[in-house]
Short mmCIF file of C-alpha atoms in Angstrom, two decimals:
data_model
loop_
_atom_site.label_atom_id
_atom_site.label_comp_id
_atom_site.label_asym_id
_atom_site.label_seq_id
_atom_site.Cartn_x
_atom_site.Cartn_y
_atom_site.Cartn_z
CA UNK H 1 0.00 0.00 0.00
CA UNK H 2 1.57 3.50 -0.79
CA UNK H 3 2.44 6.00 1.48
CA UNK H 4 -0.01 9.29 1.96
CA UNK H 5 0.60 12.82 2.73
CA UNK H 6 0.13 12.90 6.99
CA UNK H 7 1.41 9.36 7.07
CA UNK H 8 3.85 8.67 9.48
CA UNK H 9 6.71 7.47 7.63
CA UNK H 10 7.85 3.81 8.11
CA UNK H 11 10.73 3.80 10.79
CA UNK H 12 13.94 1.26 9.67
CA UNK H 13 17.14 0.32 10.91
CA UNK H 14 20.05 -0.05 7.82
CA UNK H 15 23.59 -0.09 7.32
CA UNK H 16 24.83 3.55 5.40
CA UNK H 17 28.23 4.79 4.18
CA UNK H 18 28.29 6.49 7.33
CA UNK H 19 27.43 3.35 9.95
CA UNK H 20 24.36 2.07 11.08
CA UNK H 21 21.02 4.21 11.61
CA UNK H 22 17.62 3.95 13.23
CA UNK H 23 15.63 6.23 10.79
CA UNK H 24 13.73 8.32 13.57
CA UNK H 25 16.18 7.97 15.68
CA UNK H 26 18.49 9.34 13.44
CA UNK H 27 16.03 12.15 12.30
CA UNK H 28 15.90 13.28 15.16
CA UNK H 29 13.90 16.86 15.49
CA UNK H 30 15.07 17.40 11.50
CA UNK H 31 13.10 17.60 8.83
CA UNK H 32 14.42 14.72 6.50
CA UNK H 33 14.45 14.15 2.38
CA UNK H 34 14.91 10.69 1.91
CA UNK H 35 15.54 9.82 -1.86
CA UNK H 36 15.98 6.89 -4.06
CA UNK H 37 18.45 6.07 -7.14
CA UNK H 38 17.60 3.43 -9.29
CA UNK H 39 21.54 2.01 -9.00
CA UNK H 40 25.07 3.12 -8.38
CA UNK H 41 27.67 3.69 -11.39
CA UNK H 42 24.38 5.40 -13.33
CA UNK H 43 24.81 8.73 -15.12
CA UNK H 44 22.14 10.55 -13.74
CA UNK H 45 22.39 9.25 -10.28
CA UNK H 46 26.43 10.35 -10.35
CA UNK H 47 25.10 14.02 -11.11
CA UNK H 48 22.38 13.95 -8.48
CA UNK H 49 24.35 12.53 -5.44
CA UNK H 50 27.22 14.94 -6.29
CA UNK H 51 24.78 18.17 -6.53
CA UNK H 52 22.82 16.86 -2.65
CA UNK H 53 26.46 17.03 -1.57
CA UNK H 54 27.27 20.24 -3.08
CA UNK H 55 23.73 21.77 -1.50
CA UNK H 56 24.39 20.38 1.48
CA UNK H 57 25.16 23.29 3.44
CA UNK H 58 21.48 24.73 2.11
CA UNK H 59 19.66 21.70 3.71
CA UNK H 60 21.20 22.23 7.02
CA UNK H 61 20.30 26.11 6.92
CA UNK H 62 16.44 24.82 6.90
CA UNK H 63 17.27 22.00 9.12
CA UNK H 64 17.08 18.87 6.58
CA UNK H 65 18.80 15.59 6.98
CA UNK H 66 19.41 14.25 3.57
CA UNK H 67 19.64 10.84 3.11
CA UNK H 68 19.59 8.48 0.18
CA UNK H 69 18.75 4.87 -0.82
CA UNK H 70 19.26 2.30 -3.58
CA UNK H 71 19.34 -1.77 -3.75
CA UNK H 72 22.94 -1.49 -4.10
CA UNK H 73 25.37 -3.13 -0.96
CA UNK H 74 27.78 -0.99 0.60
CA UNK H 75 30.91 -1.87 -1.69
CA UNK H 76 29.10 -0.71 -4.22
CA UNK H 77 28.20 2.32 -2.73
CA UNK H 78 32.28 3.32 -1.52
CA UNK H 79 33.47 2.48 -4.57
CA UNK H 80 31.00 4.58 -6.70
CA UNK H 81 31.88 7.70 -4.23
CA UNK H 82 35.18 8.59 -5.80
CA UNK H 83 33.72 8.72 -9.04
CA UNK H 84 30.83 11.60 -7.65
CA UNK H 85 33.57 13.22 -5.81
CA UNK H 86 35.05 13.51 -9.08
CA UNK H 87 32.60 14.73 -10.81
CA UNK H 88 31.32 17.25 -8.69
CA UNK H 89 34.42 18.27 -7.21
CA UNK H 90 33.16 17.91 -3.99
CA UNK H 91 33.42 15.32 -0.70
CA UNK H 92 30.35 13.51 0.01
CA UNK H 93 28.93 14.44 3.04
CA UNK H 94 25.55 12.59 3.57
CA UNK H 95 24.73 8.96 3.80
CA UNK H 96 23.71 6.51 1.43
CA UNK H 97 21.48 3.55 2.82
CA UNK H 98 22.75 -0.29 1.67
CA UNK H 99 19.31 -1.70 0.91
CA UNK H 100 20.58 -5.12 -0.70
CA UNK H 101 17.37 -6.75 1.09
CA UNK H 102 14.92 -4.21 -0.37
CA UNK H 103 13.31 -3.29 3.06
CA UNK H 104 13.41 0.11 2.68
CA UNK H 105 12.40 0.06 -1.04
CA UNK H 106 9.08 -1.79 0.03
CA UNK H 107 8.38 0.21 2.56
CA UNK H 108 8.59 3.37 0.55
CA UNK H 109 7.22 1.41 -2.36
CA UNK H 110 9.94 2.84 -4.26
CA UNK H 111 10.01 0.11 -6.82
CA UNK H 112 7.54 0.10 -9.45
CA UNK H 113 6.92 -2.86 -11.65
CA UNK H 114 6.13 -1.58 -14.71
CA UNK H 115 8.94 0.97 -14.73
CA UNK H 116 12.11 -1.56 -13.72
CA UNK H 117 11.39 -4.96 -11.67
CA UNK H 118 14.49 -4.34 -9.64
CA UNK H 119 15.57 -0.70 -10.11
CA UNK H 120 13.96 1.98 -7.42
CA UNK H 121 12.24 4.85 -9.11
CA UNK H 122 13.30 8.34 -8.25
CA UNK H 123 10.90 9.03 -5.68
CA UNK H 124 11.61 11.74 -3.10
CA UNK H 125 10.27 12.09 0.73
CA UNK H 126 10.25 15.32 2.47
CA UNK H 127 9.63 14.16 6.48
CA UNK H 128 8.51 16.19 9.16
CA UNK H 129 10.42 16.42 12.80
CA UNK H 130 6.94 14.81 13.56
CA UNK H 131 7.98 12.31 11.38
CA UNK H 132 4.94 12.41 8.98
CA UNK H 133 5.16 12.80 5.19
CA UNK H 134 4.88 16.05 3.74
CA UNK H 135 5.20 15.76 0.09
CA UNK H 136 6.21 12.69 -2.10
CA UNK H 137 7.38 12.94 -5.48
CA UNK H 138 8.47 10.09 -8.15
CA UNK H 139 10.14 10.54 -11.02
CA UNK H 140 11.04 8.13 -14.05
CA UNK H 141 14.51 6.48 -14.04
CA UNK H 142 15.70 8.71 -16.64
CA UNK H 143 14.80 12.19 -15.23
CA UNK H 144 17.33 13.85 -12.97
CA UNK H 145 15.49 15.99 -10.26
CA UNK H 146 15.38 19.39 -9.65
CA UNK H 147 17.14 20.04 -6.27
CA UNK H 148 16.64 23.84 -6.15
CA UNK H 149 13.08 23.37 -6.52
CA UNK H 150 13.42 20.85 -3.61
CA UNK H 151 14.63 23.37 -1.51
CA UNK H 152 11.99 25.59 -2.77
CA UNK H 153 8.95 23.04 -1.43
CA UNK H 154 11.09 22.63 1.99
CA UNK H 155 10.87 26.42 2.16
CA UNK H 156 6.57 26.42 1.40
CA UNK H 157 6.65 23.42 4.06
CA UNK H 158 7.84 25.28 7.23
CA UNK H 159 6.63 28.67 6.12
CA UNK H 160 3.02 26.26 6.22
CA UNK H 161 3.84 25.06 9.26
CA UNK H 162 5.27 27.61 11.22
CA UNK H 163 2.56 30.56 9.95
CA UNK H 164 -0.87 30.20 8.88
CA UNK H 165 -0.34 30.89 5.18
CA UNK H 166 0.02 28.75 1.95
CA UNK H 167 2.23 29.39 -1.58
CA UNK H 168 1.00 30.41 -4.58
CA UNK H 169 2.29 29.15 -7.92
CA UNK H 170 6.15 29.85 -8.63
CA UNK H 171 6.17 31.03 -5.34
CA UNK H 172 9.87 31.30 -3.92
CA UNK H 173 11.58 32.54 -0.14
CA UNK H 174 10.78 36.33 -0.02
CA UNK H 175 7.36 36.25 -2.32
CA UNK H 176 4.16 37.37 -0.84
CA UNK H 177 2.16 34.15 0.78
CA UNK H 178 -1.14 33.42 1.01
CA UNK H 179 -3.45 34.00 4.01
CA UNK H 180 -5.21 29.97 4.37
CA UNK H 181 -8.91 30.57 4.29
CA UNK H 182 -9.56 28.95 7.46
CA UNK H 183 -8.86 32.67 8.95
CA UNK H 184 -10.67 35.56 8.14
CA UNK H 185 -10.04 38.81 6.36
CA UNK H 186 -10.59 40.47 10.13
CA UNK H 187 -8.50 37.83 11.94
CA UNK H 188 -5.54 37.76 9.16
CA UNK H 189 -5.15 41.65 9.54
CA UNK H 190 -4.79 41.06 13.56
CA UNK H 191 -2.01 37.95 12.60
CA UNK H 192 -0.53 39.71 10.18
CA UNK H 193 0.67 43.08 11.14
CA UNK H 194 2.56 43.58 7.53
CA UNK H 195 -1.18 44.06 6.03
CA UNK H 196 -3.59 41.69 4.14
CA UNK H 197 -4.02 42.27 0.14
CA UNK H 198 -7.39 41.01 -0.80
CA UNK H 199 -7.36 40.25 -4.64
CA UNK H 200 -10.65 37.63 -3.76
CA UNK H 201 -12.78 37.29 -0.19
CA UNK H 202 -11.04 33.38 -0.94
CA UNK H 203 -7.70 35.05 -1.77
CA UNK H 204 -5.43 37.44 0.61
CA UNK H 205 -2.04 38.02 0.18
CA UNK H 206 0.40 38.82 2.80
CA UNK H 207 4.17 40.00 3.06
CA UNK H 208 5.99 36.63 4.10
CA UNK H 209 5.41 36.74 7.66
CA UNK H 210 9.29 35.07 8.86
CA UNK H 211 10.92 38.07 6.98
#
């Protein structure tokens, strides 16, 4: 059965590049983007492991554990990291789960049939510190994924769950948000002392409140 938005996501225990890690545990109060590669020594998996290292720095601004996962053992895995290092000119600096056994792959349902009957797909997992999903994303074995745009949906995340406001499309860090309509027009100017724009009674803008 796939995993929902509000789930809580399945807790594991699994040998990484960088030891052995209870998932929650290892969480902690982070938010966490676990992410799948269909398998090591792949072109587009070199180029997306190498650019999570190079953003690392980014993740831990907004609190993120990054951590990723493929059906590949853990030789496989340290031998592949030169080669990223390479091409990326950088030093990996996140872990990469062994999942030889496929636990973690089921239990993400990250491997789809009809795409590959062994590879993972590229499916992403953005994890609150409460440990429930927040937004799920697959993508086909042959499309890299956009990592500034991941950062972009962390960003709409806390903003959402730190305020009482939503994104609108393209939205990005510094845009105006939206007031949710659960509040009113006469409540949102009282929370929101930077002023309410009304374009629709169903559609208020406000300054983004954590700036």
């Amino acid at each position: 059965m796939s995993l929902r938005l509000g789930d809580i996501a399945p807790d594991f225990t699994a040998d990484t590049t960088q030891g052995k890690i209870s998932f929650h545990e290892w969480l902690g109060d982070s938010y966490g983007m676990l992410f799948s590669h269909p398998a090591d020594f792949t072109p587009v998996c070199t180029t997306e492991l190498g650019k999570t290292a190079l953003l690392k720095g980014e993740f831990e601004k907004k609190n993120v554990k990054v951590l990723a996962v493929s059906v590949d053992g853990l030789d496989s895995h340290n031998k592949w990291i030169p080669d990223i290092e390479e091409v990326s000119n950088v030093k990996m600096n996140f872990p990469i789960i062994a999942d030889e056994n496929r636990q973690v792959a089921e239990l993400y349902d990250m491997i789809h049939p009809n795409a590959s009957a062994k590879a993972t797909v590229r499916s992403v997992f953005i994890i609150g510190p409460d440990k429930k999903i927040k937004l799920t994303l697959t993508y086909p074995a042959s499309t890299g994924r956009n990592f500034t745009e991941l950062l972009r949906v962390i960003d709409s995340l806390q903003l959402t769950d730190n305020h009482s406001v939503a994104t609108p499309a393209d939205w990005k860090d510094g845009d105006d948000a939206i007031v949710v309509p659960s509040i009113s027009t006469e409540d949102a100017i009282k929370k929101f002392p930077k002023g309410v724009r009304e374009v629709k009674p169903y559609l208020r803008y406000t300054p983004q409140p954590n700036k």
